[in-house]
CSV table of C-alpha atoms in Angstrom, one decimal:
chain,number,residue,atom,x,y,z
A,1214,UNK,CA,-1.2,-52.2,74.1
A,1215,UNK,CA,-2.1,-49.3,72.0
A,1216,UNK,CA,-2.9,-45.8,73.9
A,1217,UNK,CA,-4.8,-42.4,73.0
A,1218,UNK,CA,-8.0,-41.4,72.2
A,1219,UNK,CA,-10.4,-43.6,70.1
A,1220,UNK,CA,-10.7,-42.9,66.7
A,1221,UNK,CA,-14.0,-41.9,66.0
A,1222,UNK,CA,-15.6,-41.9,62.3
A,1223,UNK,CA,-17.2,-38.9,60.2
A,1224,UNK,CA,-20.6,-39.5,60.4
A,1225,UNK,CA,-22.9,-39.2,57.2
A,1226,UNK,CA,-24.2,-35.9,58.1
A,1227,UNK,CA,-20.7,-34.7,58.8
A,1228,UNK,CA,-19.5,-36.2,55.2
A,1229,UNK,CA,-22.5,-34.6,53.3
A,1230,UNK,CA,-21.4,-31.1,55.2
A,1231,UNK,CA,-18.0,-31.5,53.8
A,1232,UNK,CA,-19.0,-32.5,50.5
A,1233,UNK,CA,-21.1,-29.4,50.2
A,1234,UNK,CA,-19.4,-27.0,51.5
A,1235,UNK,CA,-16.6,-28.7,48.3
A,1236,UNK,CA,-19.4,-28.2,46.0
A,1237,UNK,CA,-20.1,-24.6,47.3
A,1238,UNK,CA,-16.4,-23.9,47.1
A,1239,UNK,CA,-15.9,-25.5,43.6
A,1240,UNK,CA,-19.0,-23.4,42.0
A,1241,UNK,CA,-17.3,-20.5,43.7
A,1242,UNK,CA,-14.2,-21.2,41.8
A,1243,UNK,CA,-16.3,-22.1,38.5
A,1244,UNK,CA,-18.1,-18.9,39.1
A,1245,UNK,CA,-14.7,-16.9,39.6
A,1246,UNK,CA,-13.0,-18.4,36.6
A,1247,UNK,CA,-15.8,-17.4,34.3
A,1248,UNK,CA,-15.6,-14.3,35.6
A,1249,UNK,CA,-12.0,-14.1,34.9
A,1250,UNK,CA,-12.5,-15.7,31.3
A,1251,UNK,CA,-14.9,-13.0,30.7
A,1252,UNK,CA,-12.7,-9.7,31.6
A,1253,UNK,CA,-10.2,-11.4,29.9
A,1254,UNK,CA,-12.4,-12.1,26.5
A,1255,UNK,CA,-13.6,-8.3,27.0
A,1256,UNK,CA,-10.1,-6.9,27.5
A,1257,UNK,CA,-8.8,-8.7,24.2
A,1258,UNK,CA,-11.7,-7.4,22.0
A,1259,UNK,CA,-10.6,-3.9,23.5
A,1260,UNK,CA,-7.1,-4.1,23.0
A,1261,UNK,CA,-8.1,-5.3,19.2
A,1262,UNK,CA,-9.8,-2.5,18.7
A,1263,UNK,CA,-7.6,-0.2,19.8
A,1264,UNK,CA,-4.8,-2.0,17.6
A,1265,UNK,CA,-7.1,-1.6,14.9
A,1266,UNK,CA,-7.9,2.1,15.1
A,1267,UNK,CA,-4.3,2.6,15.6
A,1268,UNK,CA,-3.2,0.5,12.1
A,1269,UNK,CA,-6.1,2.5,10.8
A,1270,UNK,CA,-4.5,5.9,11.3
A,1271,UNK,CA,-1.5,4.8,10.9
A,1272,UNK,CA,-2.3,4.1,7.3
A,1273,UNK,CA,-4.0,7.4,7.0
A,1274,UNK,CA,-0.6,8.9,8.2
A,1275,UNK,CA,1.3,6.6,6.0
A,1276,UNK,CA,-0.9,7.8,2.6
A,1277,UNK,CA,-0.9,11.5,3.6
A,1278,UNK,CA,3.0,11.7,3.8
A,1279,UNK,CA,3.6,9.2,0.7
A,1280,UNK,CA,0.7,11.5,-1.0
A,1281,UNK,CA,3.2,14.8,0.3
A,1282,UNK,CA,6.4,13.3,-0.9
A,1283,UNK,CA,4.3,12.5,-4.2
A,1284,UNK,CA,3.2,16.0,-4.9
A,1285,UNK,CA,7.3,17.5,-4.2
A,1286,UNK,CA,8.6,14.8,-6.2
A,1287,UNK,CA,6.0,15.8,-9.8
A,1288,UNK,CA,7.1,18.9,-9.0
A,1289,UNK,CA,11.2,18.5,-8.8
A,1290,UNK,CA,10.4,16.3,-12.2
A,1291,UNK,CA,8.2,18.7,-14.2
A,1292,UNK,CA,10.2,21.6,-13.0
A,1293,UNK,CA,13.5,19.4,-15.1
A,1294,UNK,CA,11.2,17.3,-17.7
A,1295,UNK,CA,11.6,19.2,-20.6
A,1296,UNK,CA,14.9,20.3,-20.5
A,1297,UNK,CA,15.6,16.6,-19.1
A,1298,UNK,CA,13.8,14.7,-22.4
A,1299,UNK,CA,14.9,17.8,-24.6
A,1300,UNK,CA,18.5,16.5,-23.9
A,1301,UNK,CA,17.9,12.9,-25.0
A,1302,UNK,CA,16.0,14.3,-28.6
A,1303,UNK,CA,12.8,14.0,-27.6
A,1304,UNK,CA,11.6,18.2,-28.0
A,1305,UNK,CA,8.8,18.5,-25.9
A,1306,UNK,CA,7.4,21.2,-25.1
A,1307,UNK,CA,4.3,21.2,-22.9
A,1308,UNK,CA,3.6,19.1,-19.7
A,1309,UNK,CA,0.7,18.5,-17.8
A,1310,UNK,CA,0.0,16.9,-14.2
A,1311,UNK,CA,-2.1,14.3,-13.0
A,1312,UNK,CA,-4.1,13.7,-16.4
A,1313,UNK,CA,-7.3,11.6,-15.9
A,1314,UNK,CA,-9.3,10.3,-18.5
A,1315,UNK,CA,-11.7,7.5,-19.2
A,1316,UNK,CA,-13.4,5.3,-21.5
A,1317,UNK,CA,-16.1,2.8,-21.9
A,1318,UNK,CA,-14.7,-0.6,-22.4
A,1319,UNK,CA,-16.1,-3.5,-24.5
A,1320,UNK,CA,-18.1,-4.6,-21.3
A,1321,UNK,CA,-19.9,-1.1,-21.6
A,1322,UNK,CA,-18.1,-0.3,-17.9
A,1323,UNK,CA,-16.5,2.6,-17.2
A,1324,UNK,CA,-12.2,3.1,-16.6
A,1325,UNK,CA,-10.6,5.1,-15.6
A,1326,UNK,CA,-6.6,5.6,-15.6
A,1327,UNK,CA,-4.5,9.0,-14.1
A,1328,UNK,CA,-1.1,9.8,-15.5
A,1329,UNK,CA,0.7,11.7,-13.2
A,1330,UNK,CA,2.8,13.8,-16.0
A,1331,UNK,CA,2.5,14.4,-19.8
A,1332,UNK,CA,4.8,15.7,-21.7
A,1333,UNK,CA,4.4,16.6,-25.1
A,1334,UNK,CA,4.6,18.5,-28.6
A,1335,UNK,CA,1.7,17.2,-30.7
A,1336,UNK,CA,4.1,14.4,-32.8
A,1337,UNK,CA,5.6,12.6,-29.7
A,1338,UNK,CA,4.2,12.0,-25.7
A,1339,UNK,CA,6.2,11.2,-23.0
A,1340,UNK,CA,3.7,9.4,-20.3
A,1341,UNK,CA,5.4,9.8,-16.6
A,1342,UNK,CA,4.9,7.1,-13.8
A,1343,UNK,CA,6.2,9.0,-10.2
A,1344,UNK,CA,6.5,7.4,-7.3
A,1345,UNK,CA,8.3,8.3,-3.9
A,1346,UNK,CA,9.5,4.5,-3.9
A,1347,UNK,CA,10.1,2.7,-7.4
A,1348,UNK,CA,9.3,-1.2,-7.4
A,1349,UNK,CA,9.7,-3.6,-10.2
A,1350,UNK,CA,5.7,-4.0,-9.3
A,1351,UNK,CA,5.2,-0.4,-10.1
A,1352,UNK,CA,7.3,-0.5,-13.6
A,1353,UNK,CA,5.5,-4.0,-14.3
A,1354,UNK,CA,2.2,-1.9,-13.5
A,1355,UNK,CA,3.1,1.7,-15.6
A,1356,UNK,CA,4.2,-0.6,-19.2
A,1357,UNK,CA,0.7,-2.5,-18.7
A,1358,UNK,CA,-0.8,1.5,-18.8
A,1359,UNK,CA,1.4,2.5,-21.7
A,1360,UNK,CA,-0.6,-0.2,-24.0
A,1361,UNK,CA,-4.0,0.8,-23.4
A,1362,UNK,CA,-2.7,5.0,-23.0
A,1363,UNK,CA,-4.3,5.6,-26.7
A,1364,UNK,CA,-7.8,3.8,-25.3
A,1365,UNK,CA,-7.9,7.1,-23.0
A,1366,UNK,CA,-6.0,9.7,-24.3
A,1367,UNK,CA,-7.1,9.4,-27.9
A,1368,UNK,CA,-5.8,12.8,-29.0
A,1369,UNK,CA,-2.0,10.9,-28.5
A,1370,UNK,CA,-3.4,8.1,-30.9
A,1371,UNK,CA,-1.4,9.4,-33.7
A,1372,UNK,CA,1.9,10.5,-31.6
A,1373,UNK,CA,5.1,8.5,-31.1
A,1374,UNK,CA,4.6,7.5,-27.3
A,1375,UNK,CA,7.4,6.6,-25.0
A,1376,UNK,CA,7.3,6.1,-21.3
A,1377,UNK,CA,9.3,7.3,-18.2
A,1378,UNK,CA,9.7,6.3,-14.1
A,1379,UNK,CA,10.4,8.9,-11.8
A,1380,UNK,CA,11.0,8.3,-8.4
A,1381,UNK,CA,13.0,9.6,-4.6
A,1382,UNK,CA,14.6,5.8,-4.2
A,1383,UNK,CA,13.8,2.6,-4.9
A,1384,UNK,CA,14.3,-0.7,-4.6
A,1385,UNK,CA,17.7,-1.8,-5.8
A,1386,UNK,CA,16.2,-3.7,-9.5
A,1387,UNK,CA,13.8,-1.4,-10.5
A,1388,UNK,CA,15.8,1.6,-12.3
A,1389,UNK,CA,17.8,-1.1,-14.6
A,1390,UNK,CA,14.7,-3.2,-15.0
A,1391,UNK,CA,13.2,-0.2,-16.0
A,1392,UNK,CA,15.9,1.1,-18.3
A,1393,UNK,CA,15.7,-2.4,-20.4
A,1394,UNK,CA,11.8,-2.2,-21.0
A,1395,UNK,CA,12.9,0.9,-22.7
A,1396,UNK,CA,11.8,3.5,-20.1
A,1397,UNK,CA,13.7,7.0,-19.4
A,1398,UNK,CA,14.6,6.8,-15.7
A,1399,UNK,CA,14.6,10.0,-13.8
A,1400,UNK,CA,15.9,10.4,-10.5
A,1401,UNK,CA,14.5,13.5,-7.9
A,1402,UNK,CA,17.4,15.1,-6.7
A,1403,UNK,CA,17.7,17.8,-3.3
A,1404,UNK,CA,16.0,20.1,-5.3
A,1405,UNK,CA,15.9,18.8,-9.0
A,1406,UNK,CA,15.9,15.9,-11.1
A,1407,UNK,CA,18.1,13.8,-13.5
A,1408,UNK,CA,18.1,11.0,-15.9
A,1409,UNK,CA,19.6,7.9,-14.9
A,1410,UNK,CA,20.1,6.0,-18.4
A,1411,UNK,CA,22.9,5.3,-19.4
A,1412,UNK,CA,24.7,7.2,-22.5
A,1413,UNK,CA,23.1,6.2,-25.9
A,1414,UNK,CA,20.2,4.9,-24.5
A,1415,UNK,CA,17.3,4.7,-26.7
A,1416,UNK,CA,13.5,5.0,-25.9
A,1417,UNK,CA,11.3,2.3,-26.7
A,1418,UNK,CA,8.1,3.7,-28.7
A,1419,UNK,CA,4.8,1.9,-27.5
């Protein structure tokens, strides 16, 4: 014989009171969530942005100081380029920096092209491509220039041209790759410059 109290059965109104105050508690939760989803979605677009300004001025810091190191490496070079070229027979005698020109192309649209150093004595030019870090990219980039140089600097049209990379380091490939497309190589130095090619080597004309 079974003893205790009766068991006694939620009534209706009892089970709708329970299944609202679930309801009430579930939209609470829903409502929270959202909430949560919200700050969340709102603190990542933040962050972003912050990232973003950041990169931004990073990039701005990273251009100034290449842009710095740029400037003292033309100078270390033209400060040693005619004496440098002078030594390999090429007797220069006047350089200029960061030569810009332009000209109208077949398209009737304007280009434009800067050399950062010429070096010259009215029979041959020397066109110089500086850069704080050398790349193959940037040697690729120069020998493209050096075929259209006469489409801008027309008064060069009837010199012998020949071209030269300057550079503070670089990658591993570029001064060799440079050396066989028939470039002088000069290297900037503490507080001077020198040519990197090897003994007999002999400038390509373009």
């Amino acid at each position: 014989m079974k003893t205790g109290a009766p068991q006694i059965s939620p009534t209706f109104k009892e089970i709708r009171d329970i299944l609202k105050e679930v309801s009430i508690s579930q939209k609470d939760t829903d409502r929270q969530m959202k909430e949560s989803r919200q700050e969340m979605d709102k603190l990542n677009k933040e962050t972003k942005e912050e990232m973003k300004k950041m990169f931004l001025a990073l990039q701005k810091t990273e251009a100034h100081f290449n842009t710095q190191w740029g400037k003292l490496v033309e100078s270390l070079v033209e400060g040693k380029l005619i004496e440098l070229l002078q030594s390999r027979g090429v007797h220069v005698d006047e350089t200029y920096t960061r030569v810009q020109k332009s000209y109208t192309d077949e398209k009737g649209e304007l280009q434009r092209r800067e050399i950062d150093i010429i070096a010259g004595n009215g029979r041959e030019v020397v066109a110089v491509e500086v850069k704080t870090t050398l790349k193959p990219e940037d040697v690729k980039y120069f020998l493209e220039t050096l075929k259209i140089f006469r489409l801008y600097f027309s008064r060069y049209k009837n010199a012998t041209l020949y071209g030269a990379v300057a550079f503070l380091r670089s990658d591993a490939k570029a001064p060799l790759f440079a050396e066989r497309q028939g470039l002088f190589v000069i290297r900037a130095t503490g507080d001077s410059a020198s040519l990197t090619n090897k003994p007999g080597f002999k400038p390509k004309a373009f």
